[in-house]
Structures are given as C-alpha cells and as structure tokens.
Amino acid sequence: MPKDPHSDLPAGPRHVAIIMDGNGRWAQARGRPRLFGHHAGARRVREVVEACPDYGVKYLTIFAFSTENWKRTQVEVAGLMSLFRRYISKEARALDEEGVRVRFIGDRVRLDPKLIKLMDSLEDLTKNNEKVHLTIALNYGGRDEVARATKRLAQDVADGKLLPEDVDEETLPKYLDTQVLPDPDLVIRTSGEARISNFLLWQSAYSEYEFIDTLWPDFTAAELGRLCQGFGNRDRRFGAVKI
Ligand code: FPP
C-alpha cells in the first residue's frame, strides 16, 4: 500500500462502507437455507473489522438490514433479528477489547425492544474506543434517513431554533443519523450487483464505488486490502479540475 506523504497512514480510504450482499445465493449454492448464509456473513464481519487498522481504515460502515428488508419472509426477518441479538451479545466483549467503537444508524422504532437495549448497551460499552469506528446500519434506508432528518429540521424551524435562510449543505447533515461521521471515501458492494440500494444517499455523493463479484460470506481481509490499495491509486477531484 503506498504511504500518504503527509502522514504515517497508508494512502487508502479513511471511511469504507460495505453493502454486504450475496448471503442468500451463497447458502443456496450449498443447498442450505438463506439464514445459513446470513450466519456465515456475520462471521466475516469480525475479520474485516480487525483488518481495518492495517489498511488505515478508521471508519467502517456496514449495511446489515434495510428498511426494505422487512418485505422478506417472516422466517428470514425473525432469523435475522435473532442473529443481530446473538451477534451483539456474543461479540460485545471482543469488539470492546479490540478498541472498536460501535454505533448504529437507522430507524429504531420498528425494532424489538430487546434488540434496542442490546444496541444501546454496546454503544455505551464502546463509547470511549477510538481504534476503529464501526457503524452498523440496521433498519436503515437513505431516503428514510433524509425524511426523518428533514422532519427534525422542520420542527426546529417551527420552534424558532433555526431560520429557513440558514439551512444549507452544512445544516442538513447535522440532522442525519451519521452526524459526526465523515462521508465514506469508498463504498463496496459484494455479489456482482451494481446498485446502491438506498445506502448512505446523501453521504456518498463523492464516494468511489467498487462492485465486486465475491459473495459476502467469501469476502476476506485480503480482498479489503486489495480494494483499499486500488483506492490509493485513484485520482479524486470532487468536481474540481486538477492543476
Ligand atoms: C444481503 O444478502 C444481506 C442481508 C440482507 C443481511 C446482511 C447481514 C449480514 C451479513 C449478517 C449479519 C451482520 C451483522 C452486523 C451481525 P442477500 O440475502 O440479499 O443475498 P442474496 O442477494 O444472495 O439473496
């Protein structure tokens, strides 16, 4: 990985966001139920989080459940919710010991109170960690996030806390779930689909994208490394012209 001439960190992406797709197909190829693939997918998360510091990735955001995923069968939705509860209970200590700060984004209203409690406790347990910032998008949709943010912003205007003429590109992000997080530099989607599926719509305006064929349960730290390296060789101009 080439070094950033201005720091000791590799010149890779600081914030990587991942659409973890392909669990169902991975399971199907093995003649197993879709949830088997989700469990295999959950096991990949640890390796990827742990690899982040090696590639200078300080922020990792992963798409675990979208606002559209409720349309799946009741068995799959219930299985995923139970997987999230088990994942948080089982991984909390290891994540904390690894110095990972965990945050959740998405709308919590539809989530089970037991799951919300676990999410709150994991956020609280890891709140002083700084090595890697892991954000898990759960019941998350980019449009839903912008709509909820706009509602809160409109309420502040109605309450006289904000003037309409003061609303600009700096104001709205303060109301988004991602608040303190930097925008993603690199968005990866596994499983060969080239769509962003309502993920970080506002935040990814200038992100680079990598659509790769690997199914999420086969994704490895080495592949993350390869993509980070590729990112270091890209020329990002943010709409400007290089002089
Ligand atoms: C998309 O694959 C994947 C999901 C909807 C769930 C993502 C969840 C995990 C990777 C597991 C748990 C994560 C955490 C944080 C514990 P798909 O089912 O759409 O696959 P397909 O397109 O092959 O059907």
Coordinates of N, CA and C and ligand atoms in Angstrom, one line a residue:
M1 N 0.8 -1.2 0.0 CA 0.0 0.0 0.0 C 0.9 1.3 0.0
P2 N 0.7 2.2 -0.9 CA 1.6 3.4 -0.9 C 1.3 4.3 0.3
K3 N 2.3 4.9 0.8 CA 2.1 5.8 2.0 C 1.7 7.2 1.6
D4 N 0.8 7.7 2.5 CA 0.4 9.1 2.3 C 1.7 10.0 2.7
P5 N 2.1 10.8 1.8 CA 3.4 11.6 2.0 C 3.2 12.5 3.3
H6 N 2.0 12.8 3.7 CA 1.8 13.8 4.8 C 1.5 13.1 6.1
S7 N 1.5 11.7 6.1 CA 1.3 11.1 7.4 C 1.8 9.7 7.3
D8 N 1.8 8.9 8.5 CA 2.3 7.6 8.5 C 1.3 6.6 8.0
L9 N 0.0 7.0 7.8 CA -1.0 6.1 7.4 C -0.9 5.8 5.9
P10 N -1.3 4.6 5.5 CA -1.3 4.3 4.1 C -2.3 5.2 3.4
A11 N -2.1 5.5 2.1 CA -3.0 6.5 1.4 C -4.2 5.8 0.9
G12 N -4.9 5.1 1.8 CA -6.1 4.4 1.5 C -7.3 5.2 1.9
P13 N -8.5 4.6 1.8 CA -9.7 5.3 2.3 C -9.8 5.3 3.8
R14 N -10.2 6.4 4.3 CA -10.4 6.5 5.8 C -11.7 5.9 6.2
H15 N -12.7 6.1 5.4 CA -14.0 5.6 5.7 C -14.5 4.6 4.6
V16 N -14.7 3.3 4.9 CA -15.2 2.4 4.0 C -16.6 2.0 4.4
A17 N -17.5 1.9 3.4 CA -18.9 1.5 3.7 C -19.1 0.2 2.8
I18 N -19.8 -0.8 3.4 CA -19.9 -2.0 2.7 C -21.4 -2.5 2.6
I19 N -21.9 -2.7 1.4 CA -23.2 -3.4 1.2 C -22.9 -4.9 1.1
M20 N -23.2 -5.6 2.2 CA -22.8 -7.0 2.3 C -23.9 -7.8 1.7
D21 N -23.7 -8.1 0.4 CA -24.8 -8.8 -0.4 C -24.3 -10.2 -0.8
G22 N -25.2 -11.1 -1.0 CA -24.9 -12.4 -1.5 C -25.0 -13.5 -0.6
N23 N -25.5 -13.3 0.7 CA -25.6 -14.4 1.7 C -26.5 -15.4 1.2
G24 N -27.7 -15.0 0.6 CA -28.7 -16.0 0.2 C -28.2 -16.9 -0.9
R25 N -27.5 -16.3 -1.9 CA -27.0 -17.1 -3.0 C -25.9 -18.0 -2.5
W26 N -25.1 -17.5 -1.6 CA -24.0 -18.4 -1.1 C -24.6 -19.6 -0.4
A27 N -25.7 -19.4 0.4 CA -26.3 -20.6 1.0 C -27.0 -21.5 0.0
Q28 N -27.7 -20.9 -1.0 CA -28.4 -21.6 -2.0 C -27.4 -22.5 -2.7
A29 N -26.2 -22.0 -3.0 CA -25.2 -22.8 -3.8 C -24.8 -24.0 -3.0
R30 N -25.0 -24.0 -1.7 CA -24.6 -25.1 -0.8 C -25.9 -26.0 -0.4
G31 N -27.0 -25.6 -1.0 CA -28.2 -26.3 -0.7 C -28.7 -26.1 0.7
R32 N -28.4 -24.9 1.2 CA -28.8 -24.7 2.6 C -29.8 -23.5 2.6
P33 N -30.5 -23.3 3.8 CA -31.4 -22.2 3.9 C -30.7 -20.8 3.9
R34 N -31.4 -19.8 3.5 CA -30.8 -18.5 3.4 C -30.2 -18.0 4.7
L35 N -30.8 -18.4 5.8 CA -30.2 -18.0 7.1 C -28.8 -18.5 7.4
F36 N -28.6 -19.7 6.8 CA -27.2 -20.3 6.9 C -26.2 -19.3 6.3
G37 N -26.6 -18.7 5.2 CA -25.7 -17.7 4.6 C -25.6 -16.4 5.4
H38 N -26.6 -16.0 6.1 CA -26.5 -14.8 6.9 C -25.6 -15.1 8.1
H39 N -25.7 -16.3 8.7 CA -24.8 -16.6 9.8 C -23.3 -16.6 9.3
A40 N -23.1 -17.2 8.1 CA -21.8 -17.2 7.6 C -21.3 -15.8 7.3
G41 N -22.2 -14.9 6.9 CA -21.9 -13.5 6.6 C -21.5 -12.8 7.9
A42 N -22.2 -13.1 9.0 CA -22.0 -12.4 10.3 C -20.5 -12.8 10.7
R43 N -20.1 -14.0 10.4 CA -18.8 -14.4 10.8 C -17.7 -13.6 10.1
R44 N -18.0 -13.1 8.9 CA -17.0 -12.4 8.1 C -16.7 -11.0 8.7
V45 N -17.7 -10.5 9.5 CA -17.6 -9.1 9.9 C -16.4 -8.9 10.8
R46 N -16.1 -9.9 11.8 CA -15.0 -9.8 12.7 C -13.7 -9.6 11.9
E47 N -13.4 -10.5 11.0 CA -12.1 -10.4 10.2 C -12.0 -9.1 9.5
V48 N -13.0 -8.6 9.0 CA -13.0 -7.3 8.2 C -12.7 -6.2 9.2
V49 N -13.4 -6.2 10.3 CA -13.2 -5.1 11.3 C -11.8 -5.1 11.8
E50 N -11.3 -6.3 12.1 CA -9.9 -6.4 12.7 C -8.9 -5.9 11.7
A51 N -9.2 -6.1 10.4 CA -8.2 -5.8 9.4 C -8.1 -4.3 9.1
C52 N -9.1 -3.5 9.5 CA -9.2 -2.1 9.2 C -7.9 -1.3 9.5
P53 N -7.4 -1.4 10.7 CA -6.2 -0.6 11.0 C -5.0 -0.9 10.1
D54 N -4.9 -2.1 9.6 CA -3.8 -2.5 8.7 C -3.8 -1.7 7.4
Y55 N -5.0 -1.2 7.1 CA -5.2 -0.5 5.8 C -5.5 1.0 6.0
G56 N -5.3 1.4 7.2 CA -5.6 2.9 7.5 C -7.1 3.2 7.6
V57 N -7.9 2.2 7.6 CA -9.4 2.5 7.6 C -9.8 2.7 9.1
K58 N -10.3 3.9 9.3 CA -10.6 4.3 10.7 C -12.2 4.2 10.9
Y59 N -12.9 4.3 9.8 CA -14.4 4.1 9.9 C -14.8 3.1 8.9
L60 N -15.6 2.1 9.5 CA -16.2 1.1 8.7 C -17.7 1.1 8.9
T61 N -18.5 1.2 7.9 CA -20.0 1.2 8.0 C -20.5 0.1 7.2
I62 N -21.4 -0.7 7.8 CA -21.9 -1.9 7.2 C -23.4 -1.9 7.2
F63 N -23.9 -2.4 6.0 CA -25.4 -2.4 5.8 C -25.9 -3.8 6.3
A64 N -26.5 -3.8 7.4 CA -27.0 -5.1 8.0 C -28.4 -5.4 7.7
F65 N -29.3 -4.4 7.6 CA -30.7 -4.6 7.4 C -31.3 -3.3 6.9
S66 N -32.0 -3.4 5.7 CA -32.5 -2.1 5.1 C -34.0 -2.0 5.5
T67 N -34.5 -0.8 5.3 CA -35.9 -0.5 5.5 C -36.8 -1.3 4.6
E68 N -36.2 -1.8 3.5 CA -36.9 -2.7 2.5 C -36.9 -4.2 2.9
N69 N -35.9 -4.5 3.7 CA -35.7 -5.9 4.1 C -36.9 -6.6 4.8
W70 N -37.8 -5.7 5.4 CA -39.0 -6.2 6.1 C -39.9 -7.0 5.1
K71 N -39.7 -6.8 3.8 CA -40.5 -7.5 2.8 C -40.1 -8.9 2.6
R72 N -39.1 -9.4 3.3 CA -38.7 -10.8 3.2 C -39.6 -11.6 4.0
T73 N -39.5 -12.9 3.9 CA -40.4 -13.8 4.6 C -40.3 -13.6 6.1
Q74 N -41.3 -13.9 6.8 CA -41.3 -13.7 8.3 C -40.2 -14.5 8.9
V75 N -40.0 -15.7 8.4 CA -38.9 -16.6 8.9 C -37.5 -15.9 8.8
E76 N -37.3 -15.4 7.6 CA -36.0 -14.7 7.4 C -35.8 -13.5 8.2
V77 N -36.9 -12.7 8.3 CA -36.7 -11.4 9.1 C -36.5 -11.8 10.6
A78 N -37.3 -12.7 11.1 CA -37.1 -13.1 12.5 C -35.8 -13.7 12.7
G79 N -35.3 -14.5 11.8 CA -34.0 -15.1 11.9 C -32.9 -14.1 11.9
L80 N -33.0 -13.1 11.1 CA -32.0 -12.0 11.0 C -32.0 -11.2 12.4
M81 N -33.2 -10.9 12.9 CA -33.3 -10.2 14.1 C -32.6 -11.0 15.3
S82 N -32.9 -12.3 15.3 CA -32.3 -13.1 16.3 C -30.8 -13.2 16.1
L83 N -30.3 -13.2 14.9 CA -28.9 -13.2 14.6 C -28.3 -11.9 15.1
F84 N -28.9 -10.7 14.9 CA -28.4 -9.5 15.4 C -28.2 -9.5 16.9
R85 N -29.3 -10.0 17.6 CA -29.2 -10.1 19.1 C -28.1 -10.9 19.5
R86 N -28.0 -12.1 18.9 CA -26.9 -13.0 19.3 C -25.5 -12.4 18.9
Y87 N -25.4 -11.8 17.8 CA -24.2 -11.2 17.4 C -23.7 -10.2 18.4
I88 N -24.6 -9.3 18.8 CA -24.2 -8.2 19.8 C -23.8 -8.9 21.1
S89 N -24.6 -9.8 21.6 CA -24.3 -10.4 22.9 C -22.9 -11.1 22.8
K90 N -22.7 -11.8 21.7 CA -21.5 -12.7 21.6 C -20.2 -11.9 21.3
E91 N -20.4 -10.8 20.6 CA -19.2 -10.1 20.1 C -18.8 -8.9 20.9
A92 N -19.7 -8.4 21.8 CA -19.5 -7.2 22.5 C -18.1 -7.1 23.2
R93 N -17.8 -8.1 23.9 CA -16.5 -8.1 24.6 C -15.3 -8.0 23.7
A94 N -15.3 -8.8 22.7 CA -14.2 -8.8 21.7 C -14.1 -7.5 21.0
L95 N -15.2 -6.9 20.6 CA -15.2 -5.6 19.9 C -14.6 -4.6 20.8
D96 N -15.0 -4.6 22.1 CA -14.5 -3.6 23.1 C -13.0 -3.8 23.3
E97 N -12.6 -5.1 23.4 CA -11.2 -5.3 23.7 C -10.3 -4.9 22.5
E98 N -10.9 -5.0 21.3 CA -10.2 -4.6 20.1 C -10.1 -3.1 19.9
G99 N -10.8 -2.3 20.8 CA -10.8 -0.9 20.7 C -11.8 -0.4 19.6
V100 N -12.8 -1.1 19.4 CA -13.8 -0.7 18.3 C -14.9 0.1 19.0
R101 N -15.2 1.2 18.4 CA -16.4 2.0 18.9 C -17.6 1.6 18.0
V102 N -18.6 1.1 18.5 CA -19.8 0.7 17.7 C -20.9 1.7 17.8
R103 N -21.5 2.1 16.6 CA -22.7 2.9 16.6 C -23.7 2.2 15.7
F104 N -24.9 2.5 15.9 CA -26.0 2.0 15.0 C -26.7 3.2 14.3
I105 N -27.0 3.1 13.0 CA -27.8 4.1 12.3 C -29.0 3.4 11.8
G106 N -30.0 4.2 11.6 CA -31.3 3.6 11.1 C -32.4 4.0 12.1
D107 N -33.6 3.6 11.7 CA -34.8 4.0 12.5 C -35.1 2.8 13.5
R108 N -35.0 3.2 14.8 CA -35.2 2.1 15.8 C -36.7 1.8 16.1
V109 N -37.6 2.6 15.6 CA -39.0 2.4 16.1 C -39.6 1.0 15.8
R110 N -39.2 0.4 14.7 CA -39.8 -0.9 14.3 C -39.0 -2.0 15.0
L111 N -37.9 -1.7 15.7 CA -37.1 -2.8 16.2 C -37.6 -3.3 17.5
D112 N -37.3 -4.6 17.8 CA -37.7 -5.2 19.1 C -37.0 -4.5 20.2
P113 N -37.7 -4.2 21.3 CA -37.1 -3.5 22.5 C -35.9 -4.3 23.0
K114 N -35.9 -5.6 23.0 CA -34.7 -6.3 23.5 C -33.5 -6.1 22.6
L115 N -33.7 -6.0 21.3 CA -32.6 -5.7 20.4 C -32.1 -4.2 20.7
I116 N -33.1 -3.3 20.8 CA -32.7 -1.9 21.1 C -31.8 -1.8 22.3
K117 N -32.2 -2.5 23.3 CA -31.5 -2.5 24.6 C -30.0 -3.0 24.4
L118 N -29.9 -4.0 23.6 CA -28.5 -4.5 23.3 C -27.7 -3.5 22.5
M119 N -28.4 -2.9 21.6 CA -27.7 -1.9 20.7 C -27.2 -0.7 21.6
D120 N -28.1 -0.3 22.5 CA -27.8 0.9 23.4 C -26.6 0.5 24.3
S121 N -26.6 -0.8 24.8 CA -25.6 -1.2 25.8 C -24.2 -1.3 25.0
L122 N -24.3 -1.8 23.8 CA -23.0 -1.9 23.0 C -22.4 -0.5 22.7
E123 N -23.3 0.4 22.3 CA -22.8 1.8 22.1 C -22.2 2.4 23.3
D124 N -22.9 2.1 24.5 CA -22.4 2.6 25.7 C -21.0 2.0 26.1
L125 N -21.0 0.7 26.0 CA -19.8 -0.1 26.4 C -18.5 0.4 25.6
T126 N -18.7 0.7 24.3 CA -17.6 1.0 23.5 C -17.4 2.5 23.2
K127 N -18.1 3.4 24.0 CA -18.1 4.8 23.6 C -16.8 5.5 23.7
N128 N -15.8 4.9 24.5 CA -14.5 5.6 24.6 C -13.5 5.0 23.7
N129 N -13.8 4.0 22.9 CA -12.9 3.4 22.0 C -12.6 4.3 20.7
E130 N -11.4 4.2 20.2 CA -11.1 5.0 19.0 C -10.3 4.4 17.9
K131 N -10.0 3.1 18.1 CA -9.2 2.4 17.1 C -9.9 2.3 15.8
V132 N -11.1 1.8 15.8 CA -11.9 1.7 14.6 C -13.3 2.1 15.0
H133 N -14.0 2.9 14.1 CA -15.4 3.3 14.4 C -16.3 2.4 13.5
L134 N -16.9 1.4 14.1 CA -17.8 0.5 13.3 C -19.3 1.0 13.4
T135 N -19.9 1.3 12.3 CA -21.3 1.7 12.3 C -22.1 0.7 11.6
I136 N -23.1 0.2 12.3 CA -24.0 -0.9 11.7 C -25.3 -0.2 11.4
A137 N -25.6 -0.3 10.1 CA -26.9 0.2 9.6 C -28.0 -0.8 9.7
L138 N -29.0 -0.6 10.6 CA -30.0 -1.6 10.9 C -31.4 -0.9 10.9
N139 N -32.2 -1.5 10.0 CA -33.5 -0.8 9.6 C -33.1 0.6 9.1
Y140 N -32.2 0.6 8.2 CA -31.7 1.8 7.6 C -32.1 2.0 6.1
G141 N -32.5 3.2 5.8 CA -32.7 3.5 4.4 C -32.3 5.0 4.2
G142 N -31.6 5.2 3.1 CA -31.1 6.6 2.9 C -32.2 7.6 2.8
R143 N -33.3 7.3 2.0 CA -34.4 8.2 1.9 C -35.1 8.4 3.2
D144 N -35.3 7.3 3.9 CA -36.0 7.4 5.2 C -35.2 8.3 6.2
E145 N -33.8 8.1 6.1 CA -33.0 8.9 7.0 C -33.1 10.4 6.6
V146 N -33.1 10.7 5.3 CA -33.3 12.1 4.9 C -34.6 12.7 5.3
A147 N -35.7 11.8 5.2 CA -37.0 12.2 5.6 C -37.1 12.5 7.1
R148 N -36.5 11.6 7.9 CA -36.5 11.8 9.4 C -35.7 13.0 9.7
A149 N -34.6 13.2 9.1 CA -33.8 14.4 9.4 C -34.5 15.7 9.0
T150 N -35.2 15.7 7.9 CA -36.0 16.9 7.5 C -37.1 17.2 8.5
K151 N -37.7 16.1 9.0 CA -38.8 16.3 10.0 C -38.2 17.0 11.2
R152 N -37.1 16.6 11.7 CA -36.5 17.2 12.9 C -36.1 18.6 12.6
L153 N -35.5 18.8 11.4 CA -35.1 20.2 11.0 C -36.3 21.1 10.9
A154 N -37.4 20.6 10.3 CA -38.6 21.4 10.2 C -39.2 21.8 11.6
Q155 N -39.0 20.8 12.5 CA -39.5 21.1 13.9 C -38.7 22.2 14.5
D156 N -37.4 22.2 14.3 CA -36.5 23.2 14.8 C -36.9 24.6 14.2
V157 N -37.2 24.6 12.9 CA -37.7 25.8 12.3 C -39.0 26.3 13.0
A158 N -39.9 25.4 13.1 CA -41.2 25.7 13.7 C -41.0 26.2 15.1
D159 N -40.0 25.7 15.9 CA -39.8 26.1 17.2 C -38.9 27.4 17.3
G160 N -38.6 27.9 16.2 CA -37.8 29.1 16.1 C -36.3 29.0 16.5
K161 N -35.8 27.7 16.5 CA -34.4 27.4 16.8 C -33.5 27.6 15.5
L162 N -34.1 27.6 14.4 CA -33.4 27.6 13.1 C -34.2 28.4 12.1
L163 N -33.4 29.3 11.4 CA -34.1 30.1 10.3 C -34.0 29.4 9.0
P164 N -35.1 29.4 8.2 CA -35.0 28.8 6.9 C -33.9 29.2 6.0
E165 N -33.5 30.5 6.1 CA -32.4 31.0 5.3 C -31.0 30.5 5.8
D166 N -31.0 29.9 7.0 CA -29.7 29.3 7.5 C -29.5 27.9 7.1
V167 N -30.5 27.3 6.4 CA -30.4 25.9 6.0 C -29.6 25.8 4.8
D168 N -28.5 25.0 4.9 CA -27.6 24.8 3.7 C -27.0 23.4 3.8
E169 N -26.0 23.1 3.0 CA -25.4 21.8 2.9 C -24.7 21.4 4.2
E170 N -24.4 22.4 5.0 CA -23.7 22.1 6.3 C -24.8 21.8 7.4
T171 N -26.0 22.3 7.2 CA -27.0 22.1 8.2 C -27.6 20.7 8.2
L172 N -28.1 20.3 7.0 CA -28.8 19.0 7.0 C -28.1 17.8 7.6
P173 N -26.8 17.7 7.2 CA -26.1 16.5 7.8 C -26.1 16.4 9.3
K174 N -26.2 17.6 10.0 CA -26.2 17.5 11.4 C -27.5 16.8 11.9
Y175 N -28.5 16.7 11.1 CA -29.7 16.0 11.5 C -29.8 14.5 11.0
L176 N -28.8 14.2 10.2 CA -28.7 12.8 9.7 C -28.3 11.8 10.8
D177 N -28.6 10.5 10.7 CA -28.1 9.6 11.7 C -26.6 9.5 11.8
T178 N -25.9 9.8 10.7 CA -24.5 9.7 10.7 C -23.7 10.9 11.4
Q179 N -24.5 11.9 11.6 CA -23.9 13.1 12.3 C -22.4 13.4 12.3
V180 N -21.7 12.7 13.3 CA -20.3 13.0 13.5 C -19.4 12.3 12.5
L181 N -20.0 11.3 11.7 CA -19.1 10.5 10.9 C -18.7 11.2 9.6
P182 N -17.5 11.0 9.2 CA -17.1 11.6 7.9 C -17.8 10.9 6.8
D183 N -17.9 11.5 5.6 CA -18.5 10.8 4.5 C -17.7 9.6 4.0
P184 N -18.3 8.5 3.5 CA -17.5 7.4 3.1 C -16.6 7.8 1.9
D185 N -15.4 7.3 1.9 CA -14.5 7.5 0.7 C -14.7 6.4 -0.3
L186 N -15.0 5.2 0.2 CA -15.1 4.1 -0.7 C -16.3 3.3 -0.3
V187 N -17.2 3.0 -1.2 CA -18.4 2.1 -1.0 C -18.2 0.8 -1.7
I188 N -18.2 -0.3 -1.0 CA -18.0 -1.6 -1.7 C -19.4 -2.3 -1.7
R189 N -19.7 -2.9 -2.8 CA -20.9 -3.8 -2.8 C -20.4 -5.2 -3.3
T190 N -20.7 -6.2 -2.5 CA -20.4 -7.6 -3.0 C -21.5 -8.2 -3.8
S191 N -21.2 -9.3 -4.4 CA -22.2 -10.2 -5.1 C -22.5 -9.8 -6.5
G192 N -21.8 -8.9 -7.1 CA -22.0 -8.6 -8.5 C -23.1 -7.7 -8.9
E193 N -23.8 -7.2 -7.9 CA -24.9 -6.2 -8.2 C -24.4 -4.8 -8.2
A194 N -24.7 -4.0 -9.2 CA -24.2 -2.6 -9.3 C -25.3 -1.6 -9.0
R195 N -25.7 -1.7 -7.7 CA -26.8 -0.7 -7.2 C -26.4 -0.3 -5.9
I196 N -26.9 0.9 -5.5 CA -26.6 1.4 -4.1 C -27.7 1.1 -3.1
S197 N -28.9 0.7 -3.7 CA -30.0 0.3 -2.8 C -30.2 1.1 -1.6
N198 N -30.3 2.4 -1.8 CA -30.8 3.3 -0.7 C -29.8 3.4 0.5
F199 N -28.5 3.2 0.2 CA -27.5 3.2 1.2 C -26.7 4.5 1.2
L200 N -26.7 5.2 2.3 CA -25.9 6.5 2.5 C -26.0 7.4 1.3
L201 N -27.3 7.7 0.9 CA -27.5 8.5 -0.3 C -26.9 9.9 -0.2
W202 N -27.1 10.6 0.9 CA -26.5 11.9 1.0 C -25.0 11.9 1.1
Q203 N -24.6 10.9 2.0 CA -23.2 10.9 2.4 C -22.2 10.4 1.3
S204 N -22.8 9.6 0.3 CA -21.9 9.0 -0.7 C -21.8 9.9 -2.0
A205 N -22.2 11.1 -1.9 CA -22.2 12.0 -3.1 C -20.9 11.9 -3.9
Y206 N -19.8 11.9 -3.2 CA -18.5 11.9 -3.8 C -17.6 10.6 -3.6
S207 N -18.3 9.6 -3.1 CA -17.6 8.3 -2.8 C -17.2 7.6 -4.1
E208 N -16.1 6.9 -4.0 CA -15.7 5.9 -5.0 C -16.5 4.7 -4.8
Y209 N -16.8 3.9 -5.9 CA -17.5 2.7 -5.7 C -16.7 1.5 -6.2
E210 N -16.9 0.4 -5.6 CA -16.3 -0.9 -6.0 C -17.4 -1.9 -6.0
F211 N -17.8 -2.4 -7.2 CA -18.8 -3.5 -7.2 C -18.0 -4.8 -7.5
I212 N -18.0 -5.7 -6.6 CA -17.2 -6.9 -6.8 C -18.1 -8.2 -6.8
D213 N -17.6 -9.2 -7.5 CA -18.4 -10.4 -7.7 C -18.5 -11.3 -6.4
T214 N -17.5 -11.2 -5.6 CA -17.4 -12.1 -4.4 C -18.7 -12.0 -3.6
L215 N -19.2 -13.1 -3.2 CA -20.4 -13.1 -2.3 C -19.9 -12.8 -0.9
W216 N -20.7 -12.1 -0.1 CA -20.2 -11.6 1.2 C -19.6 -12.6 2.1
P217 N -20.2 -13.8 2.2 CA -19.6 -14.8 3.1 C -18.2 -15.3 2.7
D218 N -17.8 -14.9 1.4 CA -16.4 -15.3 0.9 C -15.5 -14.1 1.0
F219 N -16.0 -12.9 1.4 CA -15.1 -11.7 1.4 C -14.1 -11.9 2.5
T220 N -12.8 -11.4 2.2 CA -11.8 -11.6 3.2 C -11.1 -10.3 3.5
A221 N -10.2 -10.3 4.5 CA -9.4 -9.1 4.8 C -8.5 -8.8 3.7
A222 N -8.0 -9.8 3.0 CA -7.1 -9.6 1.9 C -7.8 -8.9 0.8
E223 N -9.1 -9.2 0.5 CA -9.8 -8.5 -0.5 C -10.0 -7.0 -0.1
L224 N -10.3 -6.8 1.1 CA -10.4 -5.4 1.6 C -9.1 -4.7 1.3
G225 N -8.0 -5.4 1.6 CA -6.7 -4.8 1.4 C -6.5 -4.4 -0.1
R226 N -6.9 -5.3 -1.0 CA -6.7 -5.1 -2.4 C -7.5 -3.9 -2.9
L227 N -8.8 -3.8 -2.3 CA -9.6 -2.6 -2.7 C -9.1 -1.3 -2.2
C228 N -8.6 -1.4 -1.0 CA -8.0 -0.1 -0.4 C -6.8 0.3 -1.2
Q229 N -6.0 -0.7 -1.6 CA -4.8 -0.3 -2.4 C -5.2 0.3 -3.7
G230 N -6.3 -0.2 -4.3 CA -6.8 0.3 -5.6 C -7.3 1.7 -5.4
F231 N -7.9 2.0 -4.3 CA -8.4 3.3 -4.0 C -7.2 4.3 -3.9
G232 N -6.1 3.9 -3.3 CA -5.0 4.8 -3.1 C -4.4 5.2 -4.5
N233 N -4.7 4.5 -5.6 CA -4.2 4.9 -6.9 C -5.2 5.7 -7.7
R234 N -6.4 6.0 -7.1 CA -7.4 6.8 -7.8 C -7.2 8.3 -7.7
D235 N -7.7 9.0 -8.6 CA -7.5 10.4 -8.6 C -8.8 11.1 -8.3
R236 N -9.0 11.5 -7.0 CA -10.3 12.1 -6.6 C -10.3 13.6 -6.7
R237 N -11.2 14.2 -7.5 CA -11.1 15.6 -7.7 C -12.3 16.4 -7.1
F238 N -13.3 15.6 -6.6 CA -14.5 16.3 -6.0 C -15.1 17.3 -6.9
G239 N -15.1 17.1 -8.2 CA -15.7 18.1 -9.2 C -14.8 19.1 -9.6
A240 N -13.6 19.2 -9.0 CA -12.7 20.3 -9.4 C -11.8 19.8 -10.6
V241 N -11.0 20.7 -11.2 CA -10.1 20.3 -12.2 C -8.7 20.3 -11.6
K242 N -7.9 19.2 -11.9 CA -6.5 19.2 -11.3 C -5.6 20.1 -12.1
I243 N -4.9 20.9 -11.3 CA -4.0 21.9 -12.0 C -2.6 21.3 -12.1
Ligands
FPP1 C1 -27.9 -9.4 1.8 O1 -27.7 -10.7 1.2 C2 -27.6 -9.4 3.2 C3 -28.5 -9.0 4.2 C4 -29.9 -8.5 3.9 C5 -28.2 -9.2 5.6 C6 -26.8 -8.7 5.9 C7 -26.5 -9.4 7.2 C8 -25.3 -10.0 7.5 C9 -24.1 -10.0 6.6 C10 -25.2 -10.7 8.7 C11 -25.2 -10.0 10.0 C12 -24.5 -8.8 10.2 C13 -24.1 -8.3 11.4 C14 -23.7 -7.0 11.6 C15 -24.2 -9.2 12.5 P1 -29.0 -11.3 0.5 O2 -29.8 -12.1 1.5 O3 -29.8 -10.3 -0.2 O4 -28.3 -12.3 -0.5 P2 -28.8 -12.7 -2.0 O5 -28.9 -11.4 -2.8 O6 -27.8 -13.6 -2.4 O7 -30.2 -13.2 -1.8

